[in-house]
Structure formats: structure tokens, C-alpha cells
Tab-separated table of C-alpha atoms in Angstrom:
chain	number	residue	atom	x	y	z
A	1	UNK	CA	102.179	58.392	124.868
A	2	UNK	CA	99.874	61.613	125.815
A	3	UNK	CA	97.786	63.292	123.384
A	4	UNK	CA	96.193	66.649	123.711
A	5	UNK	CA	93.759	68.598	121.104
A	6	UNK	CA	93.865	72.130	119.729
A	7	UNK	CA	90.520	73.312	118.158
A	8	UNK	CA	90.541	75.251	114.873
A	9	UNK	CA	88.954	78.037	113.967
A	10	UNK	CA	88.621	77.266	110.223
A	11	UNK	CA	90.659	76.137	107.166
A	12	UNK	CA	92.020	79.116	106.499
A	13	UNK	CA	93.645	79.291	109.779
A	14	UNK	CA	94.196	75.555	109.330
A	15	UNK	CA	96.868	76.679	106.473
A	16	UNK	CA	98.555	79.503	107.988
A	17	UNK	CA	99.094	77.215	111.387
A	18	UNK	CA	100.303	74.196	109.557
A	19	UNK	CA	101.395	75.794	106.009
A	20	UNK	CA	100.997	74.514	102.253
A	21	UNK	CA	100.562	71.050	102.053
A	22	UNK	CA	101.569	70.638	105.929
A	23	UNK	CA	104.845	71.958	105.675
A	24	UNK	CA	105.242	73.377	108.766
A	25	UNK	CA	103.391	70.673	110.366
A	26	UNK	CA	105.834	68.560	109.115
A	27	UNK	CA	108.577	70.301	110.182
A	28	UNK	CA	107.473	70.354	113.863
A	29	UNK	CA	107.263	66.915	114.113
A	30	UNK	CA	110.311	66.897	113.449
A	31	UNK	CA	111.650	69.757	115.604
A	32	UNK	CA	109.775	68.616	118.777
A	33	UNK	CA	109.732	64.373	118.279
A	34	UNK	CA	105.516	64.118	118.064
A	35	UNK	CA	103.101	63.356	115.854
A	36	UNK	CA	100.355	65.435	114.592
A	37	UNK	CA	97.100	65.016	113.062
A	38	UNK	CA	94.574	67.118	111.534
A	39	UNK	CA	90.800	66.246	112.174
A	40	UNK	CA	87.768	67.505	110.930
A	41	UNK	CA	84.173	66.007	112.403
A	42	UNK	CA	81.647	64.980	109.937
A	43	UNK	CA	78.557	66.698	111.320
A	44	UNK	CA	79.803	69.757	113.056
A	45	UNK	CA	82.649	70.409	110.606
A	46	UNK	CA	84.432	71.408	113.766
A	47	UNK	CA	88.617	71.422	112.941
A	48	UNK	CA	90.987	69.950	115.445
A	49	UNK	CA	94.715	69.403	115.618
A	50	UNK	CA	95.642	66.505	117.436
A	51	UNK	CA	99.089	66.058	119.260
A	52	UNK	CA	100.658	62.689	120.361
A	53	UNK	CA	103.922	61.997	121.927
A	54	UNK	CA	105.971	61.885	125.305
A	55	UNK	CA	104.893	64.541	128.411
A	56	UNK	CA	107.996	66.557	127.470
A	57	UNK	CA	108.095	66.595	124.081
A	58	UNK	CA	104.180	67.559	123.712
A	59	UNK	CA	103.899	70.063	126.070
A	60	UNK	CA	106.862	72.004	124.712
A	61	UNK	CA	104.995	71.424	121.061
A	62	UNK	CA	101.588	72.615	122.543
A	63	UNK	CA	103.068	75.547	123.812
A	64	UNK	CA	104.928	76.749	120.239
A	65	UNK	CA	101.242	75.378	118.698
A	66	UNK	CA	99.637	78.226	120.890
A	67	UNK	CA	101.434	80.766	120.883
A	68	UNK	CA	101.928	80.796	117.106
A	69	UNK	CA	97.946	80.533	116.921
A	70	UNK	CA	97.689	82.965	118.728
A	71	UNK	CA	100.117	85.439	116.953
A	72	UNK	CA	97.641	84.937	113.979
A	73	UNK	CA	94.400	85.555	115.806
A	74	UNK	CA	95.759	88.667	116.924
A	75	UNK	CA	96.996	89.667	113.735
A	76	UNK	CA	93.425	88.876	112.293
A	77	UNK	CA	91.686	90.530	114.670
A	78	UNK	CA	94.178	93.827	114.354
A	79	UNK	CA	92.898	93.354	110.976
A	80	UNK	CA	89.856	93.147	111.136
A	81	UNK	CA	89.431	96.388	113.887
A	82	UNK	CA	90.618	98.609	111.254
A	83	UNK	CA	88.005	97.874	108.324
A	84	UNK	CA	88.049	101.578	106.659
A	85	UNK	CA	84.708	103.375	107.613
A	86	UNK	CA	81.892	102.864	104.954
A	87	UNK	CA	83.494	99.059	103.627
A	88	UNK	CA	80.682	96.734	104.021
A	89	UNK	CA	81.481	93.343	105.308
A	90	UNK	CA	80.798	91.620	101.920
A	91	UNK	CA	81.594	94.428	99.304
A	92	UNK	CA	79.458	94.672	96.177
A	93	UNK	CA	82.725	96.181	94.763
A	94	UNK	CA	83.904	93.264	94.424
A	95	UNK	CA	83.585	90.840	91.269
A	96	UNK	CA	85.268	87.139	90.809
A	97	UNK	CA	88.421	87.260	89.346
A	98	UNK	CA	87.018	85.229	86.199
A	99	UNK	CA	84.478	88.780	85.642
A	100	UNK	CA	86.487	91.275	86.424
A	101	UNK	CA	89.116	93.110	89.000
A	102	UNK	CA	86.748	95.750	90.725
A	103	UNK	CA	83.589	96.766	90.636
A	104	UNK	CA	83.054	100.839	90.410
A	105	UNK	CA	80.976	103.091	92.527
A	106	UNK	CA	79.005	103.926	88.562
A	107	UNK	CA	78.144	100.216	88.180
A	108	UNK	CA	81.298	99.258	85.741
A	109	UNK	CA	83.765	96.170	85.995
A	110	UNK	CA	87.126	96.819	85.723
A	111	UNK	CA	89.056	94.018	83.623
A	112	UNK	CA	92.031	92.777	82.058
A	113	UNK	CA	91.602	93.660	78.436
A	114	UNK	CA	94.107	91.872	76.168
A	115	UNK	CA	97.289	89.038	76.963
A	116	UNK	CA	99.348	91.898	78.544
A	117	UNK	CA	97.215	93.332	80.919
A	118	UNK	CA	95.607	90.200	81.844
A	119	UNK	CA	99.685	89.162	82.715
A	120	UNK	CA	99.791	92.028	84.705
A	121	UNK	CA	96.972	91.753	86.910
A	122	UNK	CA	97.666	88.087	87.187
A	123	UNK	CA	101.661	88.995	88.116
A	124	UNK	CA	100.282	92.483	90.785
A	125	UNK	CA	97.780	89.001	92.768
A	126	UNK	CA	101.116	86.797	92.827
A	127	UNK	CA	104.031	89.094	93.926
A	128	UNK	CA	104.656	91.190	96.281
A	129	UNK	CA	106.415	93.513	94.068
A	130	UNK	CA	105.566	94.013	90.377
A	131	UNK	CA	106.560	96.503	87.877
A	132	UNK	CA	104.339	97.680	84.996
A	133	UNK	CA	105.976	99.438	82.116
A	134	UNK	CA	104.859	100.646	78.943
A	135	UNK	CA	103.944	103.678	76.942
A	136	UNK	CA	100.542	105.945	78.369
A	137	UNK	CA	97.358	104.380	77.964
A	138	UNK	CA	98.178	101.234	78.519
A	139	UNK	CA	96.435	100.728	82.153
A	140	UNK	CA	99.009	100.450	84.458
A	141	UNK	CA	97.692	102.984	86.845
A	142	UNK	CA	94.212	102.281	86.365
A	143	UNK	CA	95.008	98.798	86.932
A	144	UNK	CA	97.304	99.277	89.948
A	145	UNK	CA	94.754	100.860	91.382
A	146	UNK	CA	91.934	98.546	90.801
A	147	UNK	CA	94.015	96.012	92.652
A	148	UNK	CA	94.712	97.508	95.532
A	149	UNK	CA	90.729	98.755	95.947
A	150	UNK	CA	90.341	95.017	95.740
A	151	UNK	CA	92.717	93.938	97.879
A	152	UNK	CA	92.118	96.715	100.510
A	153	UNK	CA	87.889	95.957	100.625
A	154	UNK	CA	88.972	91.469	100.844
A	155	UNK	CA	91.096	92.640	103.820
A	156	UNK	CA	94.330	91.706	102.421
A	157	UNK	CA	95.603	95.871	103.549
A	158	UNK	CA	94.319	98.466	105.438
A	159	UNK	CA	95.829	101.106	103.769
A	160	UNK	CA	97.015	102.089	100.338
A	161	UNK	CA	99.749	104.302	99.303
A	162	UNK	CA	100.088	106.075	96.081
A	163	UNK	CA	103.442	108.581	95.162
A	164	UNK	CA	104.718	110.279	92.234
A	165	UNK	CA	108.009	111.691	92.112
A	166	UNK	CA	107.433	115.619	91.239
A	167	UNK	CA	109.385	116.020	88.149
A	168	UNK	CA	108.940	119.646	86.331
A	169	UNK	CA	108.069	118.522	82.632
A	170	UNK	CA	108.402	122.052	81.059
A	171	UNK	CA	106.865	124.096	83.625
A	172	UNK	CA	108.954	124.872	86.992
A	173	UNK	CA	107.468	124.352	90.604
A	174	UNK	CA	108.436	127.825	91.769
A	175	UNK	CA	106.149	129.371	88.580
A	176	UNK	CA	103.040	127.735	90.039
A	177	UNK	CA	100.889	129.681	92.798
A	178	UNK	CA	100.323	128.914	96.344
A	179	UNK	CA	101.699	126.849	99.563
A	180	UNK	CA	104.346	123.618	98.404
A	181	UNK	CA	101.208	121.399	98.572
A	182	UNK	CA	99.334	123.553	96.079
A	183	UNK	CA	102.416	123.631	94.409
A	184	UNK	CA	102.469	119.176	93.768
A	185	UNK	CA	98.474	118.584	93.850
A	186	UNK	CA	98.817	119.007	89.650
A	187	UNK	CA	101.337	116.288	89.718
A	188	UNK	CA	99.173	113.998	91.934
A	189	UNK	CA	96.075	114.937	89.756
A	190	UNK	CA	96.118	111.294	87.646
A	191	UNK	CA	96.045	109.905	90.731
A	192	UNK	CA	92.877	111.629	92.246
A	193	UNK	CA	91.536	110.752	88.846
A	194	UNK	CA	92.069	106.858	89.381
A	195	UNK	CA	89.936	106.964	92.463
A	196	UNK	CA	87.399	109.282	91.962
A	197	UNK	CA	86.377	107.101	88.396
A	198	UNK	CA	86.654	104.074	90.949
A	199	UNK	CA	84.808	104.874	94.160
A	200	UNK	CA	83.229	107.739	93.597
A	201	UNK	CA	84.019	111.602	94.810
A	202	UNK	CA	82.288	110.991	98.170
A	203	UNK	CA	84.043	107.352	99.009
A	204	UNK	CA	87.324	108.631	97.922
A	205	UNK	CA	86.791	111.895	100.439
A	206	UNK	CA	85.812	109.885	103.173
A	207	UNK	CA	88.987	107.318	102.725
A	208	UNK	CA	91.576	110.155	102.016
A	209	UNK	CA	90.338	112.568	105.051
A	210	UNK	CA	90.791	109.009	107.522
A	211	UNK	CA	93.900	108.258	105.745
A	212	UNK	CA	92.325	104.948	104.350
A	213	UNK	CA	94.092	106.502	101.319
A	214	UNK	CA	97.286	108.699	101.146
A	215	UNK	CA	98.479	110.483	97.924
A	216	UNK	CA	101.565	112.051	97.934
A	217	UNK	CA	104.838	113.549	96.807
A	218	UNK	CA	107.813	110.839	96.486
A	219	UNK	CA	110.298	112.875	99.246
A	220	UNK	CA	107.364	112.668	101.789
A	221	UNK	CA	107.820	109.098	101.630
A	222	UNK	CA	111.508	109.223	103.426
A	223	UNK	CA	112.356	107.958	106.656
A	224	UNK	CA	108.587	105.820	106.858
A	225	UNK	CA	107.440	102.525	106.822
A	226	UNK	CA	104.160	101.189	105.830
A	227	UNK	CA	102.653	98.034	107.038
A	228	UNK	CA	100.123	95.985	105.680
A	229	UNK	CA	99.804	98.568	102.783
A	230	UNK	CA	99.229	98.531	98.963
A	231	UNK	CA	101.598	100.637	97.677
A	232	UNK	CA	101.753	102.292	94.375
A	233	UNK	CA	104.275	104.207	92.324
A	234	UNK	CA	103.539	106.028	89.307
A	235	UNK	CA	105.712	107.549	86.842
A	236	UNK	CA	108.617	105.746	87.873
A	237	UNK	CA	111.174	107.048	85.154
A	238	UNK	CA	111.233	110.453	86.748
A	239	UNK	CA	112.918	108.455	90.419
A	240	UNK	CA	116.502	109.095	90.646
A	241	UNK	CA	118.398	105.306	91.238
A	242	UNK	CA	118.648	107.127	94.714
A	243	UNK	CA	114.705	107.894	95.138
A	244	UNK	CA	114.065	104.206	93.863
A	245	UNK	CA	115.887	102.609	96.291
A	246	UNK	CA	114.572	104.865	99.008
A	247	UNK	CA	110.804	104.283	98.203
A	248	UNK	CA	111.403	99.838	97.887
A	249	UNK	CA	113.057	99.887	101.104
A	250	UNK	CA	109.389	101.537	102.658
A	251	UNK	CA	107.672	98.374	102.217
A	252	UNK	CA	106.559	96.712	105.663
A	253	UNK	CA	105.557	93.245	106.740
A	254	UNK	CA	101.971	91.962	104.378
A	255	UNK	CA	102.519	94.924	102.345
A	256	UNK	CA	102.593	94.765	98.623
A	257	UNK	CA	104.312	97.489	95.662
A	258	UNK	CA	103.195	98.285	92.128
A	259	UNK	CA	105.589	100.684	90.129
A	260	UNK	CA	104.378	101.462	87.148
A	261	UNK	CA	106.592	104.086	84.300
A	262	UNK	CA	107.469	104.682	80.872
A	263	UNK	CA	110.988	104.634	80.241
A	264	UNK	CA	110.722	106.359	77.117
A	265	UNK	CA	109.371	109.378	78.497
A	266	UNK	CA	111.709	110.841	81.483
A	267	UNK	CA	111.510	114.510	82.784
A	268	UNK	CA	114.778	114.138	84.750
A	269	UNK	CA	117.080	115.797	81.480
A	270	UNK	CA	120.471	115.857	81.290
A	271	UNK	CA	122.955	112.707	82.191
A	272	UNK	CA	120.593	112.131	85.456
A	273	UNK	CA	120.138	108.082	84.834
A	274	UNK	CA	116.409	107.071	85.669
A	275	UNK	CA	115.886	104.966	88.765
A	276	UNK	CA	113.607	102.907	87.129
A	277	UNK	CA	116.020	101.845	83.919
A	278	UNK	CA	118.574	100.913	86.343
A	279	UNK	CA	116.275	99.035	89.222
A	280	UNK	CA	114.939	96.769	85.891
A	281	UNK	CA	118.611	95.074	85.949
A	282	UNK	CA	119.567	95.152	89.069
A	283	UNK	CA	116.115	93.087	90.241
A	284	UNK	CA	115.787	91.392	86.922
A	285	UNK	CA	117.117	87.911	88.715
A	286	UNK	CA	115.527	88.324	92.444
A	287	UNK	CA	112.672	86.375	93.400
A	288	UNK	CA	109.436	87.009	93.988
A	289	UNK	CA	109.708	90.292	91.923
A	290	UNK	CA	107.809	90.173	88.865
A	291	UNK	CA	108.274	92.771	85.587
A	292	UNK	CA	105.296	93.109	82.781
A	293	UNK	CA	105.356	95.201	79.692
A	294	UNK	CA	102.593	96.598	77.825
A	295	UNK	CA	102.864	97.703	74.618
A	296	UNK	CA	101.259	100.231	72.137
A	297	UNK	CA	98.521	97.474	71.117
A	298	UNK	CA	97.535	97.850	74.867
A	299	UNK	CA	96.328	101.235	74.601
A	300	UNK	CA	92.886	101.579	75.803
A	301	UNK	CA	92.439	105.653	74.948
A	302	UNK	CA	91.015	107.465	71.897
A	303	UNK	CA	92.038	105.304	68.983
A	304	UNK	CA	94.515	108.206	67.508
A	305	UNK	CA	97.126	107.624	70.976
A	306	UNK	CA	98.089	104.465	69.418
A	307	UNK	CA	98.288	105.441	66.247
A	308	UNK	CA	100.622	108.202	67.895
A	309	UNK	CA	102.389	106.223	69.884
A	310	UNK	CA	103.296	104.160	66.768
A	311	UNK	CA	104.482	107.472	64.871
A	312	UNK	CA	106.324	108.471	67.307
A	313	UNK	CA	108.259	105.004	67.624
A	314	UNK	CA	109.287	104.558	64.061
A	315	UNK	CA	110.341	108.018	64.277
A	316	UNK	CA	113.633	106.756	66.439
């Protein structure tokens, strides 16, 4: 019996080589007929994974061992080349999950305030889709967008997406003065909002003009993919069942989705059905898709929108 070593870089590589609780590890025992041990030395901490079995059988093992290893250094170090300008290697923005989500350019933590929206923040970390619905005021932008600040500066993406479908809510596109991207920016507007209360005017400039961030219209979404992106959907009731399947089928490999929406309040009029009502049953069963509602009790605005949003409930 041969045996030949493979050193480690460090535990976390440790667990995406061998998987949770050794699966895969396991697995290629099995697959290739060796046996395989994971070592750690005392004093130098220094990880190894140690290979035992016949000449054949452990060099074809070695050889999958490598090149998978491999595969993930590259991928790390892709990663890690395309840090967005101005993101310090151990970001102040960032606060322990137990204190807070993210930390803003003015100095404030943003949190979880109530069962809900703790729910939600816990279900946006654990899938890699999650809806948020509920009335305005609730957080689910805000929120959204907290997360995917944190996950872009702990180098989970290198990128983050946010879209609204442009939906005329009593006023019509053609009414409204200049080029077609004058003609959206008041519909992206919330969104510019979210980050410039979050990093700042000057931070947010910096990451938009080198595409760190990208705001845009819904239809300039078609026909792209976006890896290892946080991508965010607001307004989601205004999506056409058409639009919504569209903009789920953009999401790349290690990217993650948010849509947020209120399905009482669609601009889309008439018998148009609203892709968001519909994509709520049809993904209601599929795993690793989570779905969180807020309610009016969530409502972190002036006092008086809850107290509307009540009224206007018990009006129905």
C-alpha cells in the first residue's frame, strides 16, 4: 500500500475539498478504492490530507484530489483579484451578525427589528433565493440591500444587481423629459436612496461608475447572466409572469436573488396577472427557495403609515 500527502491551505478549504462532515471525502473512497485521512500538526497547525491505497488506485485519486483543489484556488484567487476599489481587507462596515447586518458610512448598524424581519434576514443568509413581501415600510429593500453590502465587502460577490420593472403608476413615461434613461432614473430613485443612506454619496459613486454596483431597468436585464452576483428585485408586483421568469433565469453560478413586492399594490391595471402572485405558487414547494412576509406591525416609517396601512386594510 502507497501513501502520498496533499497539504492544505486552511480549514476552510479543508471543507470545500472534502465537504460537510466529509461527505465528499467519503464518497471518493469509495469511487477510487483508498483511504483518506485528514491531519492537522500540533505545533505548526499545518493541514494535510493523507492518501493510502494501491499505485493505481491512488494516483488516479491524487490526480481528481488536485485538480479539484485547484479549481477552488483559482476560483478564490479570481475572487479575490476583483475586490471593488476602496473595500478594505477587513471592512469596518461590517458588524457580527448577533449586532447587526451592516455597518453605514454615518456610523449606524443596520438590524433586524422585530420576529419578521429578523426571519428575513436570517432566510436572504440561508437561500439562494428569497422573497420578501409585505406592505411599504416594512424593510425589505433596505434590508435586501444591507445584505448584499455585507455579503459583497466578506467576499461572498463581486457584484450586485438591483432592477425595478418601470411600471407608469399614474404618470406616463412619454410625459417625462429627456433621453429613455432620464426617462426611468425616477423609478430607480428608492434604489439610489438605499445606497447612498448605506455607503455614503462618494462610495456609492465610486462602486456604480466601476460597475461594483448596477441599477437598472427590468428589460435591460434580458438576454444576461450574472455570476457571482447579489441580485435584487424591487417592486416585484409590477413583473409580468413573463418578466419574472425572465429575470430568475439571470442568476449565475455563487450568485444569490432577493425579490422583494407588495402584492396589494400593482401598477400593471387591467386583467394583466402580476408575476409575482403567480411565481409565489408555482415555487411555493421547490427547495432551497425561501418566502417571508412582513406585515403592517413591521413598519419602521413615521408612526401614521401603519396606522394607514391598517385603514386602508379594513377598508377591503
Amino acid at each position: 500500500m502507497t501513501t502520498k500527502t496533499i497539504r492544505l491551505d486552511n480549514p476552510q478549504e479543508a471543507l470545500e475539498l472534502l465537504g460537510e462532515q466529509d461527505a465528499a471525502l467519503r464518497q471518493m473512497e469509495k469511487d477510487y478504492g483508498v483511504q483518506m485521512y485528514l491531519r492537522q500538526d500540533l505545533e505548526s497547525a499545518e493541514l494535510t490530507l493523507e492518501i493510502k491505497g494501491g499505485a493505481t488506485r491512488l494516483e488516479k485519486a491524487v490526480r481528481r484530489l488536485r485538480d479539484k483543489l485547484s479549481m477552488l484556488r483559482h476560483g478564490r484567487e479570481r475572487r479575490e483579484s476583483r475586490v471593488p476599489a476602496g473595500l478594505s481587507p477587513l471592512s469596518l462596515n461590517l458588524p457580527s451578525l448577533e449586532e447587526g447586518v451592516y455597518r453605514s458610512a454615518f456610523g449606524k448598524v443596520v438590524r433586524a427589528r422585530g420576529v419578521n424581519q429578523q426571519k428575513y434576514v436570517e432566510g436572504i443568509m440561508k437561500h439562494d433565493l428569497a422573497f420578501g413581501l409585505g406592505p411599504a415600510g416594512t424593510g425589505k429593500t433596505f434590508l435586501a440591500v444591507a445584505c448584499a453590502l455585507r455579503a459583497l465587502e466578506s467576499r461572498q460577490v463581486h457584484k450586485i444587481i438591483l432592477s425595478r420593472p418601470v411600471v407608469e403608476a399614474g404618470e406616463k413615461l412619454g410625459f417625462l423629459p429627456g433621453d429613455l434613461l432620464e426617462k426611468v432614473n425616477p423609478y430607480l430613485k428608492p434604489l439610489y436612496d438605499a445606497f447612498y443612506a448605506l455607503l455614503g454619496p462618494d462610495r456609492f459613486r465610486m462602486w456604480r461608475d466601476t460597475e461594483v454596483l448596477e441599477i437598472g431597468p427590468l428589460a435591460y436585464m434580458r438576454g444576461r447572466t450574472f455570476d457571482d452576483a447579489f441580485i435584487v428585485l424591487d417592486e416585484a408586483q409590477n413583473t409580468t409572469p413573463e418578466q419574472m421568469k425572465m429575470f430568475l433565469t439571470r442568476m449565475g453560478e455563487g450568485s444569490k436573488v432577493v425579490v422583494t413586492g407588495d402584492m396589494t399594490q400593482s401598477d400593471l391595471g387591467g386583467s394583466t396577472p402580476s408575476g409575482l402572485s403567480r411565481v409565489v405558487d408555482i415555487l411555493k414547494n421547490v427547495e432551497g427557495v425561501g418566502f417571508y412576509r412582513l406585515t403592517e406591525a413591521d413598519v419602521m416609517r413615521h408612526p401614521l403609515v401603519k396606522r394607514i396601512i391598517h385603514a386602508y386594510s379594513e377598508s377591503k
